[in-house]
XYZ file of C-alpha atoms in Angstrom:
301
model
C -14.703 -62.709 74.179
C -14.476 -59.188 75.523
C -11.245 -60.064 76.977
C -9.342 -61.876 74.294
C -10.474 -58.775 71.925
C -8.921 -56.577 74.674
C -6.055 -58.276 74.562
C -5.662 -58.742 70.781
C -5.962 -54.616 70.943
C -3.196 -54.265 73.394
C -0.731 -57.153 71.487
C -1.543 -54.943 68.416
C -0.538 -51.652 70.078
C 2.644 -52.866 71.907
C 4.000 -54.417 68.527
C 3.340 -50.984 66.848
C 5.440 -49.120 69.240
C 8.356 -51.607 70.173
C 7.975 -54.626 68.428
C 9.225 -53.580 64.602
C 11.767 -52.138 66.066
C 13.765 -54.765 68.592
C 12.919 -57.365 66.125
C 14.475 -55.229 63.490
C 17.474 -54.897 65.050
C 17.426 -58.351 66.441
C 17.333 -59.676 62.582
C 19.955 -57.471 61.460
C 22.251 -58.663 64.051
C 21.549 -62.031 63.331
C 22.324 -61.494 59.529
C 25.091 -59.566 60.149
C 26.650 -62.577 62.056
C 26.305 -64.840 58.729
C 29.406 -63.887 56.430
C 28.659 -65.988 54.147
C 25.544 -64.309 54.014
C 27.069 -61.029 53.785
C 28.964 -61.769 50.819
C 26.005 -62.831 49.007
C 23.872 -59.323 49.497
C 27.293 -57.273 49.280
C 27.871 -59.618 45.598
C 24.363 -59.361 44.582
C 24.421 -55.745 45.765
C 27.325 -54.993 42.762
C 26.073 -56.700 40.188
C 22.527 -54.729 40.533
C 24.868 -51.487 40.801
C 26.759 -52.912 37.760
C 23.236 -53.080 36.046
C 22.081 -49.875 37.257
C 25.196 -48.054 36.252
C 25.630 -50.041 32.637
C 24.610 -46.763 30.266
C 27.682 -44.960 32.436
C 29.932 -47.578 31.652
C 29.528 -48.215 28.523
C 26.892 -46.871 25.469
C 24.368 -49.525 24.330
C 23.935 -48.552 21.394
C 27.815 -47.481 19.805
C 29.256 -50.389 22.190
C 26.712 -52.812 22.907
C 24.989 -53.418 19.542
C 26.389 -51.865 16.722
C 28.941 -54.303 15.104
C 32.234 -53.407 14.146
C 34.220 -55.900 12.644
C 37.540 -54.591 12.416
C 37.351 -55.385 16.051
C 36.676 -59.010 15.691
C 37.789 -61.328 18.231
C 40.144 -59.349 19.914
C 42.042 -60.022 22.997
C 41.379 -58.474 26.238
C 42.979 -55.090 26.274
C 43.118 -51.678 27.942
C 40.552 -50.458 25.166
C 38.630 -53.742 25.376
C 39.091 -55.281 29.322
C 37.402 -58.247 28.225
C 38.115 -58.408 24.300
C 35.104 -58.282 21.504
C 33.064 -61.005 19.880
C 32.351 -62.263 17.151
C 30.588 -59.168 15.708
C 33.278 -56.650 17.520
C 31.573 -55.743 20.107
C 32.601 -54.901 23.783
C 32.290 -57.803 25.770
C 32.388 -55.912 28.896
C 29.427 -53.791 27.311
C 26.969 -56.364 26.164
C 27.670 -58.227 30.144
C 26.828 -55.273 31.733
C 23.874 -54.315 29.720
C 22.815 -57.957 29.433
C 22.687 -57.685 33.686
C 19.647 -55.930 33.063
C 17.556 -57.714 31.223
C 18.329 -60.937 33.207
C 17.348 -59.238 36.646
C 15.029 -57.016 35.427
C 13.032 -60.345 33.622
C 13.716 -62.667 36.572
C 12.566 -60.405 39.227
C 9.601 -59.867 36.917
C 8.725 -62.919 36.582
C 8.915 -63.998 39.857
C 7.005 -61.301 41.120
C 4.087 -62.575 38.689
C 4.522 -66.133 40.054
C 4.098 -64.337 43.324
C 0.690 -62.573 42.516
C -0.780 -65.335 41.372
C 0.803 -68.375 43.176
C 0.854 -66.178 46.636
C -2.968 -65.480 45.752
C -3.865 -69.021 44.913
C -1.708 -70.337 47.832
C -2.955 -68.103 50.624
C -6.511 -69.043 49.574
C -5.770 -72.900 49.633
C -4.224 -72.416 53.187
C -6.874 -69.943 55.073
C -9.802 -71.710 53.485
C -8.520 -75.476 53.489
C -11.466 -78.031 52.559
C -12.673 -78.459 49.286
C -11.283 -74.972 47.748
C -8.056 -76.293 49.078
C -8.202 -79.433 47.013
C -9.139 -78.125 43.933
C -6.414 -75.547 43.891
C -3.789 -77.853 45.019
C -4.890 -80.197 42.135
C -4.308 -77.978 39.795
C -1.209 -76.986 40.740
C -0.233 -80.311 40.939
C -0.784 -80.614 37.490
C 1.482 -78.279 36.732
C 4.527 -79.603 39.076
C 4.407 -82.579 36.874
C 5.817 -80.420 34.479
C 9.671 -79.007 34.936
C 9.991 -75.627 35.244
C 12.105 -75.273 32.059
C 9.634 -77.578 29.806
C 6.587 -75.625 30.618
C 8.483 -71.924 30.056
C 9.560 -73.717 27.233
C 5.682 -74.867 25.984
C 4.601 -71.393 26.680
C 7.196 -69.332 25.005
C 6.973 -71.331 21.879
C 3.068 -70.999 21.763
C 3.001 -67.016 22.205
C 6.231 -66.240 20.275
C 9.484 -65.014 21.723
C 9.825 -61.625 23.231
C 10.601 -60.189 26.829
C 6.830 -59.829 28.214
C 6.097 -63.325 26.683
C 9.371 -64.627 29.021
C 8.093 -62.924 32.089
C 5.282 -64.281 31.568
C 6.091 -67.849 30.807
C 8.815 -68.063 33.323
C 6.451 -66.606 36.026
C 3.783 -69.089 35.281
C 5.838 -71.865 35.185
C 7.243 -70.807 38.708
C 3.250 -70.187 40.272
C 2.893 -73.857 41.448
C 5.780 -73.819 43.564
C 5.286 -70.985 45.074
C 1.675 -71.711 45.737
C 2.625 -74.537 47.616
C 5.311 -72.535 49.902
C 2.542 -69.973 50.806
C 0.024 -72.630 51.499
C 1.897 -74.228 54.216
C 3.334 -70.711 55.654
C -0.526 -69.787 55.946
C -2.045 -73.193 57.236
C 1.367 -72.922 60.154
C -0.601 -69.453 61.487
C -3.959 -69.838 60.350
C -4.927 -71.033 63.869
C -2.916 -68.388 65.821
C -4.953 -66.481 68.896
C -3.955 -63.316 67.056
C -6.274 -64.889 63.664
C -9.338 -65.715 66.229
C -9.382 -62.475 67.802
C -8.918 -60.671 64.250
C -12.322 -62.800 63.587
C -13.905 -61.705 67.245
C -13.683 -58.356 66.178
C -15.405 -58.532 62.548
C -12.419 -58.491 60.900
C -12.948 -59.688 56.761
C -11.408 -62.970 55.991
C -9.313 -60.402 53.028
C -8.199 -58.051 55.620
C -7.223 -61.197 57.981
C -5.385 -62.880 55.426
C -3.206 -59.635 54.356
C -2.841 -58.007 57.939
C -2.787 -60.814 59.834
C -1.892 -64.403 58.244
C 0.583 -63.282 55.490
C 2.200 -60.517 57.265
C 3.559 -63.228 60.055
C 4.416 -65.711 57.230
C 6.374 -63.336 55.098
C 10.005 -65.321 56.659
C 9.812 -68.070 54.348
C 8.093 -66.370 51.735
C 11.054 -63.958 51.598
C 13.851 -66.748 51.776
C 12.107 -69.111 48.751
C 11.254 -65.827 46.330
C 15.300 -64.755 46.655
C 15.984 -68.428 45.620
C 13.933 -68.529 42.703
C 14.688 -65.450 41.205
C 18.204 -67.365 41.116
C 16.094 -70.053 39.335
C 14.122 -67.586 36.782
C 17.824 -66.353 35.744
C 19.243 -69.205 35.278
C 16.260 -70.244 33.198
C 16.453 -67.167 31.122
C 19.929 -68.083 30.209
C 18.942 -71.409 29.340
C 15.925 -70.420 27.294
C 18.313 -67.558 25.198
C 20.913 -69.953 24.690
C 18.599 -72.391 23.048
C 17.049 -69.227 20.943
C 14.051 -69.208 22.578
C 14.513 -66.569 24.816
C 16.170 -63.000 24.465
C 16.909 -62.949 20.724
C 19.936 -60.912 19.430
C 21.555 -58.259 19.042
C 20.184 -57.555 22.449
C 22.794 -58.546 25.339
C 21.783 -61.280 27.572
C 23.822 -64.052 29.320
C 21.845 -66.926 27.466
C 22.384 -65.714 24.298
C 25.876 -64.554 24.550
C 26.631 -68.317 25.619
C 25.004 -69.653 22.964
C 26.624 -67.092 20.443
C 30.485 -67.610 21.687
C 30.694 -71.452 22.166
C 31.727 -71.721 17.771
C 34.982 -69.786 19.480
C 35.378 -70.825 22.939
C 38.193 -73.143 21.907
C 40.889 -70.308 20.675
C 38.675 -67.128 22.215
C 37.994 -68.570 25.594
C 37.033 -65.160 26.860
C 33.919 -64.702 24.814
C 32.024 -67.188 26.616
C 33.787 -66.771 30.432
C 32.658 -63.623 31.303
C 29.022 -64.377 30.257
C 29.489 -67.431 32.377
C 30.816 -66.032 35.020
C 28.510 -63.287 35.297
C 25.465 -66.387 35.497
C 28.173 -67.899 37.761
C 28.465 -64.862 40.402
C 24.829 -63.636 40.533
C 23.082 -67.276 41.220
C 25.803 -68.220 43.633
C 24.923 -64.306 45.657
C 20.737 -64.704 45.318
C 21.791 -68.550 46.974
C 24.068 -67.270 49.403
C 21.722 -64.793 50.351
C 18.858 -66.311 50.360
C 20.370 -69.233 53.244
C 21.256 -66.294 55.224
C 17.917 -64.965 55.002
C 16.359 -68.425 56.097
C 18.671 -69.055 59.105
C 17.526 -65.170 59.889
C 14.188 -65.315 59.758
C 13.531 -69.066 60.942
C 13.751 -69.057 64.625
C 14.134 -72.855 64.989
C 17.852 -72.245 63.501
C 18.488 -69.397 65.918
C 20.723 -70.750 68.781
């Protein structure tokens, strides 16, 4: 016992002071290697700069919001670069401001799917037996359900508004990624590195967050950057089918929905909204296989 706690000391000092960093750089090689995974962060990376940047490019509230309809349906232009809608508004404006509400929900939301799904999950998987059962079961339940349908069920029982979506959409997301902690912990639950943690007195809470999730956090990574693809795209859909984002306020969904009476003869209305979906699901996908083949060393050659 003395010796394997010895030993667990001496792991935990050698990984302090060389391990973070050749595995580091090892990872960032190995990323860096993956174009296609390249052009996903350096896509995603603009459109979160586009976001970040929207009140430089354009005002929300002259450009974004406020109707002017002597500028109805217009035609791309040097004053308009994408044309206005229906109301005369910027189109560029309301797709640049709408980029932050979609990623500024859908990381939300995924990050409350996390809390309580990586909570739920990482108990399930450490504990196993009977607590693992009746977890699972529930969230079971749940997975019967598809993820739009239950956002759907929620939103319309607690009213339509941006905390209610974050909510709902993070919920409906908590099963899943219950289930993708659960197996990441159960995979290194039995590691030497766990044992000796117990040798030493170490609480199962401090185990399971120093120890267990902290060597799991690969997978964890790769699945979260897919489904905050997922939570956008199910923003979108919840907006365009007014239960989401309600107007005049910019988002993707609703801009969609707004635009298809005149995508025959103003094509451009509902393009760039479309597009913008397009671009940003197709960088968090792109990225998010890079990550995987990164961080999973059974795809390493």
């Amino acid at each position: 016992m003395e010796q394997t706690t010895q030993a667990y000391a001496t792991r935990k000092a050698f990984f302090r002071q060389f391990g973070r960093k050749s595995r580091g750089a090892q990872m960032r090689k190995q990323f860096l290697k993956n174009k296609t995974a390249v052009i996903g962060l350096v896509l995603f990376s603009l459109i979160v700069l586009m976001a970040i940047c929207a009140p430089l490019i354009a005002d929300y509230n002259e450009v974004a919001i406020r109707r002017n309809v002597s500028n109805r349906l217009r035609a791309p232009s040097a004053e308009h670069l994408l044309g206005t809608d229906e109301m005369g508004r910027d189109v560029l404006a309301r797709v640049v401001h709408g980029a932050r509400i979609s990623l500024v929900v859908g990381i939300s939301a995924i990050g409350i799917s996390l809390l309580f799904g990586g909570t739920l999950g990482a108990i399930a998987g450490f504990f196993g037996g009977w607590i693992d059962n009746v977890i699972m079961r529930a969230m079971d339940v749940f997975l019967c359900l598809p993820d739009v349908l239950l956002a759907l069920a929620i939103v319309a029982t607690f009213g339509t508004s941006q905390v209610n979506l974050m909510l709902s959409i993070g919920l409906a997301f908590t099963p899943r990624l219950s289930r993708v902690v659960r197996a990441a912990v159960m995979s290194v639950r039995g590691s030497e590195y766990v044992e000796a943690a117990r040798s030493i007195g170490a609480r199962n809470g401090r185990i399971i967050l120093r120890h267990v999730l902290i060597n799991c956090i690969g997978p964890i990574i790769v699945q979260v950057t897919l489904y905050v693809a997922n939570a956008i795209l199910t923003i979108s859909a919840l907006s365009f089918i007014g239960l989401g984002i309600q107007a005049p306020t910019p988002e993707w969904g609703n801009m969609l929905a707004h635009g298809r009476e005149y995508m025959r003869d103003h094509s451009y209305i509902v393009m760039a909204p479309g597009l913008a979906i397009f671009f940003t699901i197709l960088s968090l996908n792109l990225l998010g296989d890079g990550l995987r083949d990164t961080l999973d060393p059974r795809l390493k050659q």
